[in-house]
Coordinates of C-alpha atoms in Angstrom, one line a residue:
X12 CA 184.6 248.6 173.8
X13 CA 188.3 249.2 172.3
X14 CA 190.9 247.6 174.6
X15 CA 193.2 250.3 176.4
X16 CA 196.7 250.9 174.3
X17 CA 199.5 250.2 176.4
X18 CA 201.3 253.2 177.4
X19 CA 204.5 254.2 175.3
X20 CA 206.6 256.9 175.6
X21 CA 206.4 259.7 173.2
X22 CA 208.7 261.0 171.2
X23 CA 209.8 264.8 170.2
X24 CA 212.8 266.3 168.5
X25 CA 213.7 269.8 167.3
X26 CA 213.6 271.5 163.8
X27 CA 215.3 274.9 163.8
X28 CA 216.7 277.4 166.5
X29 CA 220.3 276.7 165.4
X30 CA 223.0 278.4 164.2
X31 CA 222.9 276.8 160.7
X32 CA 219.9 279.0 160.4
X33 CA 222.4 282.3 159.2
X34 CA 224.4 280.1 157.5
X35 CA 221.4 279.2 155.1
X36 CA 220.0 283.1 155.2
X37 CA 223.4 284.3 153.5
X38 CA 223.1 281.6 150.9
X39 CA 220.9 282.5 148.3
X40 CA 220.7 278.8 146.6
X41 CA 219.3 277.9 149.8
X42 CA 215.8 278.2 152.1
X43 CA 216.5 278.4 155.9
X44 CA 214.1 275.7 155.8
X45 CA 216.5 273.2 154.2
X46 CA 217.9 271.5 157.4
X47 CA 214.7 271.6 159.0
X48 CA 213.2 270.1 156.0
X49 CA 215.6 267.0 156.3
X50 CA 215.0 266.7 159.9
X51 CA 211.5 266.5 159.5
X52 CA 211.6 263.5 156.7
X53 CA 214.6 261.5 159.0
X54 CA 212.6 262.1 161.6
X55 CA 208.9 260.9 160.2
X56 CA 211.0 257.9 158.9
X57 CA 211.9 257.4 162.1
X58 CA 208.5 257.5 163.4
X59 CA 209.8 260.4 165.9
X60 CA 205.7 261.4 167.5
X61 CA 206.7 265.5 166.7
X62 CA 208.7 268.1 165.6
X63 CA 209.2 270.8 168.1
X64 CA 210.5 275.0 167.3
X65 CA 211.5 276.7 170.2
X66 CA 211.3 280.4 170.4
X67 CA 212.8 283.3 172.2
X68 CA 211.9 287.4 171.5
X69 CA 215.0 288.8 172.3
X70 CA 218.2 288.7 170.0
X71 CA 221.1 286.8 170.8
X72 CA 219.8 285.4 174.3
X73 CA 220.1 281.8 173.7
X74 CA 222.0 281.4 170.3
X75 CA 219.8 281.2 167.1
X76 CA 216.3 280.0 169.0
X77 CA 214.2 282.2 168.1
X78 CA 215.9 283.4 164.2
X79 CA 212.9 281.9 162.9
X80 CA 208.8 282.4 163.9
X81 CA 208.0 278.8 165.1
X82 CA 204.4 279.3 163.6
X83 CA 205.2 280.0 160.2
X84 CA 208.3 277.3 159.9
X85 CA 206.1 274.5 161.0
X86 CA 203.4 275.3 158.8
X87 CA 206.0 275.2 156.1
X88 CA 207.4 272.1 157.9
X89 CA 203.9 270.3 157.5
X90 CA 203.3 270.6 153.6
X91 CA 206.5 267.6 153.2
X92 CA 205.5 265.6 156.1
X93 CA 202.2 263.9 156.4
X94 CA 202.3 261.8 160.1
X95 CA 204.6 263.5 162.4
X96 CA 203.0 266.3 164.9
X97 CA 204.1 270.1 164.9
X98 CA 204.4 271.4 168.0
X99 CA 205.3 275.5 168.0
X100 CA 206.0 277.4 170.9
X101 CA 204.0 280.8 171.0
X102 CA 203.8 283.2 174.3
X103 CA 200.5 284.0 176.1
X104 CA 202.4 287.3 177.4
X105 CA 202.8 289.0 174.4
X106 CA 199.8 287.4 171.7
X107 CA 196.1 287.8 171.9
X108 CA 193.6 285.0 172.3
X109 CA 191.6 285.6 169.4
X110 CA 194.6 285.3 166.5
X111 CA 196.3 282.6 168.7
X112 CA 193.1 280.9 167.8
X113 CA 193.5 281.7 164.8
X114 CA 196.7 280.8 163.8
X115 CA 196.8 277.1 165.5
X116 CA 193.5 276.7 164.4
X117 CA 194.9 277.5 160.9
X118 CA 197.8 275.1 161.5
X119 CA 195.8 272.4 162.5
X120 CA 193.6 272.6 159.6
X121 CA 196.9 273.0 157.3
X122 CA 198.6 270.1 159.1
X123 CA 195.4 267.5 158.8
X124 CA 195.2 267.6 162.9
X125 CA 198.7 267.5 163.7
X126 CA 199.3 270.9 165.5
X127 CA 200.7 271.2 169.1
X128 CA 200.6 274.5 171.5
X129 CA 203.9 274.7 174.1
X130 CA 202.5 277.9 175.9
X131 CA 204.9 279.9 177.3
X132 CA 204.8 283.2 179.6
X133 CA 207.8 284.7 178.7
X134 CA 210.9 285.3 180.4
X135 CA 212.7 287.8 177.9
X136 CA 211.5 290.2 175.1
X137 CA 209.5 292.7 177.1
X138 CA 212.0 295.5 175.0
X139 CA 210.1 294.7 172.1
X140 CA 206.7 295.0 173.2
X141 CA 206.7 297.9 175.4
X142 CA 206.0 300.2 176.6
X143 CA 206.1 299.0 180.0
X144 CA 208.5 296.1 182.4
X145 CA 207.9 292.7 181.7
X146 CA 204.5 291.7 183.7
X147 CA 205.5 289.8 187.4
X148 CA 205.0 285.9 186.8
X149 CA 201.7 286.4 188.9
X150 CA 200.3 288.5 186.0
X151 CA 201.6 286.3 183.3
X152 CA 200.6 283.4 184.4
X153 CA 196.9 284.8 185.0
X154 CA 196.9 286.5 181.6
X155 CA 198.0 282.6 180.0
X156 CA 194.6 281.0 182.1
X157 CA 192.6 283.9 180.9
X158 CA 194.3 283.4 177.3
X159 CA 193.4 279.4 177.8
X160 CA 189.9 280.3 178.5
X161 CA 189.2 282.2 175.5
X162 CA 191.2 280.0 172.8
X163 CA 189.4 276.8 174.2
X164 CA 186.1 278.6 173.9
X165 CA 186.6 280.2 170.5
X166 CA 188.0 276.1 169.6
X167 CA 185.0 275.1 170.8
X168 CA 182.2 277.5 169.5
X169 CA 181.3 275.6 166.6
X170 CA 179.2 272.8 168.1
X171 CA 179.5 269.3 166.2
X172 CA 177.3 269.1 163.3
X173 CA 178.1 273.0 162.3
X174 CA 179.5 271.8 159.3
X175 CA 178.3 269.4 157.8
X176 CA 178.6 267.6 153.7
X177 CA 175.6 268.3 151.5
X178 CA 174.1 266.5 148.6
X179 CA 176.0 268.3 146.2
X180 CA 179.3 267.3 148.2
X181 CA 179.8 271.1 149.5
X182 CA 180.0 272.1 153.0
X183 CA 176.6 273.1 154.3
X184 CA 176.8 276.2 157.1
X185 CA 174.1 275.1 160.2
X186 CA 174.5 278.9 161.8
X187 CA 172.4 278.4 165.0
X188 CA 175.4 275.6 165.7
X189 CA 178.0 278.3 166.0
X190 CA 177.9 281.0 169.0
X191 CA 179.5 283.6 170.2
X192 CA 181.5 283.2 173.4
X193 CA 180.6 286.9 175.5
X194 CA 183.8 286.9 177.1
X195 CA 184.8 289.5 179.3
X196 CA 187.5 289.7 181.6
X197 CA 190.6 291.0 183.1
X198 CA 192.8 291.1 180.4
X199 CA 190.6 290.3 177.2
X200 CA 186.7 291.4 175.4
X201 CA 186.2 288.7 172.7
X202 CA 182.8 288.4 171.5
X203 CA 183.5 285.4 169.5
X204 CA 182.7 283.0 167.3
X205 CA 185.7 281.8 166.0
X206 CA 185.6 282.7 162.3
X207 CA 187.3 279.2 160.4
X208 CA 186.2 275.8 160.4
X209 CA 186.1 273.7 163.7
X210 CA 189.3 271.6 163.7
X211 CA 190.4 268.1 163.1
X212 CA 191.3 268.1 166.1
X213 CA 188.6 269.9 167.9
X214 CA 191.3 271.2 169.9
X215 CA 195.2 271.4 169.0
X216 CA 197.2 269.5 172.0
X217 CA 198.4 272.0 174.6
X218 CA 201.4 271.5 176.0
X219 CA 202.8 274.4 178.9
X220 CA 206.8 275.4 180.1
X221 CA 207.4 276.1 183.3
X222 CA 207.9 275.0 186.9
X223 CA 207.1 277.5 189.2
X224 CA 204.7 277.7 191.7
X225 CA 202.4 279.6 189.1
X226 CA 203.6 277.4 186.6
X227 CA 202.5 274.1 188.1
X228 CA 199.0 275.8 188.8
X229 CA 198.6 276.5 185.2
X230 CA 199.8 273.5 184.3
X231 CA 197.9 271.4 186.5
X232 CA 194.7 272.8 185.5
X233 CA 195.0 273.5 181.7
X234 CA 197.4 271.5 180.0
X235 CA 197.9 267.9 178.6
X236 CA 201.8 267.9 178.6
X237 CA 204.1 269.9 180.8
X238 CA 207.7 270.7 179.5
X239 CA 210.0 270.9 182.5
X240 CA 213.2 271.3 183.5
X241 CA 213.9 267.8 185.5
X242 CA 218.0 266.9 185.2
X243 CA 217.6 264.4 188.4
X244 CA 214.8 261.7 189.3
X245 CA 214.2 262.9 192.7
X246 CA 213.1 266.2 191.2
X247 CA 211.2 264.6 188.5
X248 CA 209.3 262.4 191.2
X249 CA 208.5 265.7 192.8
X250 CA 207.3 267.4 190.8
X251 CA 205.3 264.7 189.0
X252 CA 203.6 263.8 192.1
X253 CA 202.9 267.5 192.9
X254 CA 201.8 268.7 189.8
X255 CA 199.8 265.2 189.2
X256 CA 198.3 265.7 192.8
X257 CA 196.7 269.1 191.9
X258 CA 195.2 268.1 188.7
X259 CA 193.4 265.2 190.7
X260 CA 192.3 267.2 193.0
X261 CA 190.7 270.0 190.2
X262 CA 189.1 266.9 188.7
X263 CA 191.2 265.9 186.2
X264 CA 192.1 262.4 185.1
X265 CA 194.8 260.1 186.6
X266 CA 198.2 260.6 185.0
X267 CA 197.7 263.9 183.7
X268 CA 199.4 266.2 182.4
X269 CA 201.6 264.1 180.7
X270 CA 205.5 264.8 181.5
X271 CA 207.7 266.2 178.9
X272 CA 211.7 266.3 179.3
X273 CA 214.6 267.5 177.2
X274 CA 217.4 264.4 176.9
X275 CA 220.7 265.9 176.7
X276 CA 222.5 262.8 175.7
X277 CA 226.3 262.4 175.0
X278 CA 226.3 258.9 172.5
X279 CA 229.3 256.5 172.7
X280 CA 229.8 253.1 171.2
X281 CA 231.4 252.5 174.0
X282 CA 231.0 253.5 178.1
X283 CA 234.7 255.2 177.5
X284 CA 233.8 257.0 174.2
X285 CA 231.1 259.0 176.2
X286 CA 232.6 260.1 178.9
X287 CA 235.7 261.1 177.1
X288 CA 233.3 263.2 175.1
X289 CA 231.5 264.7 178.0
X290 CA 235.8 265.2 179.3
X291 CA 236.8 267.3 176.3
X292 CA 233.4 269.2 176.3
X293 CA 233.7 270.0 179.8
X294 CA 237.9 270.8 178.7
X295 CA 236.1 273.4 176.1
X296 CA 234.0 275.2 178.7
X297 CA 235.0 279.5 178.8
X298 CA 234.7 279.4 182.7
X299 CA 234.8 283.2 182.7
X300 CA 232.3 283.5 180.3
X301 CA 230.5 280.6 182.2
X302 CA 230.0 282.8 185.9
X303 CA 227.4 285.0 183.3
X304 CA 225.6 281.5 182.4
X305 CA 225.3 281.1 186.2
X306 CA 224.1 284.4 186.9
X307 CA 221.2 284.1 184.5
X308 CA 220.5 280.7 186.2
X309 CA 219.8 282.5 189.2
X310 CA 217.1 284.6 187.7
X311 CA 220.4 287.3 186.7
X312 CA 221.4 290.5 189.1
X313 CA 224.0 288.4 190.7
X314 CA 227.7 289.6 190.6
X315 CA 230.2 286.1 190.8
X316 CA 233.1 288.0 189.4
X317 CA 234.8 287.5 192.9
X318 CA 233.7 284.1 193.7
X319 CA 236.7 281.9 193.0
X320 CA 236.0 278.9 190.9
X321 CA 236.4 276.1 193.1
X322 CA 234.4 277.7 195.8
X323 CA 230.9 277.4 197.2
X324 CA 228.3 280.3 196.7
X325 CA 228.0 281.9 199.9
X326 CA 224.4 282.1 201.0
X327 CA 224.0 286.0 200.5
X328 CA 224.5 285.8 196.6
X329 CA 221.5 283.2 196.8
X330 CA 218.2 285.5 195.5
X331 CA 215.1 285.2 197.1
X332 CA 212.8 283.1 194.8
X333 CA 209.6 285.0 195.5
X334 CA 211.8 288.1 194.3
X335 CA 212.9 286.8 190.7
X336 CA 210.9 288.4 187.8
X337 CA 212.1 285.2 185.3
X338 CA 212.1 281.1 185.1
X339 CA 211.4 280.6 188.7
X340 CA 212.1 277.4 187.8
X341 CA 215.0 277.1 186.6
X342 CA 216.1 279.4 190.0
X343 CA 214.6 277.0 192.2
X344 CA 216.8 274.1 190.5
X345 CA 220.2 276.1 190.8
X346 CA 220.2 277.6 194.3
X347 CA 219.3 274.1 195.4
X348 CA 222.5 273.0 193.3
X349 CA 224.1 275.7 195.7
X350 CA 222.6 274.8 198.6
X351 CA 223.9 271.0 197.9
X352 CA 227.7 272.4 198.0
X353 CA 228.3 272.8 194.3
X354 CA 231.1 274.8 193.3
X355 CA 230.8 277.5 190.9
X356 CA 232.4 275.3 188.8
X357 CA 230.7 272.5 189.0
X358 CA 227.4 275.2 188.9
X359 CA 229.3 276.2 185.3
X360 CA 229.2 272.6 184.0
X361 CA 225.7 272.3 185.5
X362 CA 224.4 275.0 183.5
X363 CA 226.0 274.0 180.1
X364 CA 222.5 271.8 180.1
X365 CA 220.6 274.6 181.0
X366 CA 219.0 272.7 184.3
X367 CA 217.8 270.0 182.0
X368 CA 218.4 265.9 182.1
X369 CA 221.8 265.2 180.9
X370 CA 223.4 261.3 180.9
X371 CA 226.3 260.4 178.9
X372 CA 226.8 256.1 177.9
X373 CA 225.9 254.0 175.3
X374 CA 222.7 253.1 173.8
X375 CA 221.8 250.7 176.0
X376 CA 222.7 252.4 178.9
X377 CA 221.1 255.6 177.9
X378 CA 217.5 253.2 177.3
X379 CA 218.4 252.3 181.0
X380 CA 218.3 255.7 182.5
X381 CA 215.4 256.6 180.2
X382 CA 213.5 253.4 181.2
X383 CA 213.6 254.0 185.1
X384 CA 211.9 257.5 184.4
X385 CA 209.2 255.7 182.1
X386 CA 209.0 252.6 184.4
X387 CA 208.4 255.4 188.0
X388 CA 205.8 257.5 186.1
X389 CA 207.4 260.7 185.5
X390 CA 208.4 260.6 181.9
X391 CA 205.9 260.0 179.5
X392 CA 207.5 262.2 176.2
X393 CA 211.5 262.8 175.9
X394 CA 213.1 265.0 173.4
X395 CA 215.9 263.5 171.2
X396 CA 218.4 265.8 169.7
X397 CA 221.2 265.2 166.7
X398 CA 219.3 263.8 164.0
X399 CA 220.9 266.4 161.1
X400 CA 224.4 265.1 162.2
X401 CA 225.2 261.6 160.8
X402 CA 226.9 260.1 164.0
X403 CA 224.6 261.4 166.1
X404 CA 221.6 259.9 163.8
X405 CA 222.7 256.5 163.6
X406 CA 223.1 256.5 167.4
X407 CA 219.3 258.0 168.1
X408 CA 217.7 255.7 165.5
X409 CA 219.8 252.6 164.9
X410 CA 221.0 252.7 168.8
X411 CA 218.9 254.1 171.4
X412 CA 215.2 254.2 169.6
X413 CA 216.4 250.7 168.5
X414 CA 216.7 249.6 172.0
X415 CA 213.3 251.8 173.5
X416 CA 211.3 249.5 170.6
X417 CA 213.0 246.3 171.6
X418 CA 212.2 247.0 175.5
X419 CA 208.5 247.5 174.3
X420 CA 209.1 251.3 175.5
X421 CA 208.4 253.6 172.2
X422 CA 205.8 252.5 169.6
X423 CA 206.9 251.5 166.4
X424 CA 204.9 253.0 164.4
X425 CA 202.2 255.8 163.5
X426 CA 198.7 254.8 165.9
X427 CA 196.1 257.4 164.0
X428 CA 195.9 259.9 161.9
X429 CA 196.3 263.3 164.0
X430 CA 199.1 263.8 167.3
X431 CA 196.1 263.8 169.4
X432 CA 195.7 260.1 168.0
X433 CA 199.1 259.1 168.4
X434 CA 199.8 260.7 171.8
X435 CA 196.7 258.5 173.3
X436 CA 195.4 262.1 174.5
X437 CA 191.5 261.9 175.1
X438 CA 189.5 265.2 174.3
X439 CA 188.8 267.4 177.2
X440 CA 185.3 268.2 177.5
X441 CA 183.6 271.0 175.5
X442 CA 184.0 274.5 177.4
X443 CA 180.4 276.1 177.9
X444 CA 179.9 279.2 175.5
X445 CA 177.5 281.3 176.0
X446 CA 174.2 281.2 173.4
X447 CA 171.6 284.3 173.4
X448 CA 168.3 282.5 173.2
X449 CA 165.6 285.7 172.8
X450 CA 166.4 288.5 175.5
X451 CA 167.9 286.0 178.3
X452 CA 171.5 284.1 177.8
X453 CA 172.0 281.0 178.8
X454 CA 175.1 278.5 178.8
X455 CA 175.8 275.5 176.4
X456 CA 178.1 272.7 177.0

């Protein structure tokens, strides 16, 4: 028996989603690829774990994220890399189960096993998928598990040995190994079998945003990595030991899901370069426009048009969480903020980070703040932004990854050959499908 790997922390930075993307589209020299393209092969040098897309449905509500369709660019993404994992975000609320299958089934095959899932519900984009309001979280979040349920089972209809190499060298087909999955339920028919080749990963890694009550329910029971919103350590502890707790308690193993936070680092050679950075940012900052940030921070439907800057939010502007339609979450985080005293303000500044972990310093001292998080348990894979930008590079690789390898923290290298490999993630067991044997049907593990 192998000896346990120690446990590193993981690492993930984005390719796409900014606005360099429409500078690229009006050059016709040029792919809107390209950056992404030189991310990807800094960041496989770098022995960065994954590239992640974000994606958003609506235009113009968050900048460029969403300009390009995450699967398709990571597909692209994966024929000039060869270690580093792809990790698309795709929504549950407006995609059905069979071609989300499908397609990261397709991308893991295309990829060599190095596909990732982030599942999200959907906060925005209902406009484009009508007819009808976008679905209460309730409903999303029971359409994702439902979603969940089928893409597992159509992942795992072809039992091992379905495929198999034959004298000749060719695949041989072993029919009675691949069955149909008969499911039926609220949301979703699929008879099933899935109709390409099991995977090399059996199952692409599933990673789920959000932080919600409904969130953390889905999260606890379904998926290997949760992307949250954590910008302090008290609320990281929280909700790792909340989340964690309900996965034990549905069976699961010790220490999943695995916690997955967005670094929002400002770099400095020295302690005074950094925070004079994160001084002129904060200098830069459209206040006005800044009360609209806050407003969508609050789940939107808030008026602070009177509310003077350096004043508190009076209760009555606070929305009722149970009430708000969109990123519960991220609600839950800024009405605490108000609760706490913050200014609007200082609720302007906060929200320049979106809610997520920001820390400003040098190297060393950003390894510090990221080494208490690993050290208490509730950061297991951190996202690192800036590696297009020269500066920023040289800090992230030569500085802080630097440091994170000399601590023993991040790996220094590749561990396998697929992200499942290199992310120490075990294989869930097989979901049952359901096999007609004669006129009865019967399930098979």
């Amino acid at each position: 028996m192998s000896a346990k790997r120690p446990r590193t922390l993981k690492t993930v930075t984005g390719a796409g989603g900014t606005s360099e993307t429409y500078d690229l589209a009006v050059d016709p020299t040029r792919s809107t690829l390209d950056t992404a393209v030189r991310v990807a092969k800094l960041a496989e040098a770098a022995r960065i774990d994954a590239l992640f897309t974000a994606d958003l449905l609506s235009f113009d509500a968050q900048g460029a994220i969403g300009s390009q369709e995450p699967l398709v660019f990571v597909s692209a993404l994966s024929q000039v890399t060869s270690r580093i994992g792809l990790i698309a975000t795709v929504s549950t609320t407006f995609n059905h189960p069979f071609n989300l299958a499908r397609l990261f089934g397709t991308l893991d095959h295309v990829s060599n096993g190095r596909a990732a899932w982030n599942l999200v519900t959907s906060s925005i984009g209902e406009e484009n998928f009508g007819p009808g309001e976008l679905p209460s979280p309730e409903d999303r979040y029971a359409r994702a598990a439902e979603t969940l349920e089928v893409v597992n089972a159509l992942w795992d209809s072809w039992e091992p040995g379905a495929l198999t190499v034959g004298a000749d060298g060719k695949a041989v087909l072993h029919r009675d190994r691949v069955h149909p999955i008969h499911h039926s339920g609220r949301f979703f028919t699929v008879a099933g079998p899935l109709n390409i080749p099991p995977l090399p990963q059996r199952r692409p890694v599933q990673i789920q945003a959000g932080q919600s009550a409904a969130g953390t329910a889905l999260g606890a029971r379904y998926a290997e990595i949760v992307f949250t919103s954590l910008p302090t350590l008290d609320i990281a502890v929280d909700f790792t030991r909340k989340i964690r707790g309900q996965a034990e308690r549905l069976g699961r193993a010790g220490g999943l899901p695995l916690i997955f936070s967005s670094f929002h680092a400002t770099y400095g050679a020295t302690e005074e370069e950094a925070q004079r950075l994160v001084r002129e940012r904060r200098e830069a900052i459209d206040f006005e426009r800044g009360r609209a940030q806050v407003a969508d921070m609050l789940g939107g439907g808030v008026d602070l048009s009177e509310v003077p800057l350096d004043a508190t939010l009076p209760e009555s502007l606070l929305p009722d969480i149970a009430s708000v339609n969109r990123r519960r979450g991220r609600v839950d985080i800024f009405t605490g903020y108000a609760r706490q005293g913050y200014t609007l303000r200082e609720l302007v500044i906060a929200a320049q980070d979106t809610g997520h972990w920001a820390v400003a310093g040098t190297p060393e001292q950003l390894a510090d703040a990221i080494e208490e998080r690993f050290r208490a348990g509730v950061l297991d894979v951190i996202s690192l932004g800036g590696l297009a930008d020269p500066r920023l590079h040289d800090f992230v690789v030569n500085g802080l990854l630097h440091e994170l390898r000399k601590r023993k923290i991040v790996a220094d290298d590749y561990t396998g050959t697929t992200l499942r490999e290199n992310l120490g993630l075990e294989l869930p067991p097989r979901a049952g499908v359901l096999v007609q044997v004669g006129p009865e049907t019967q399930t098979r593990s």
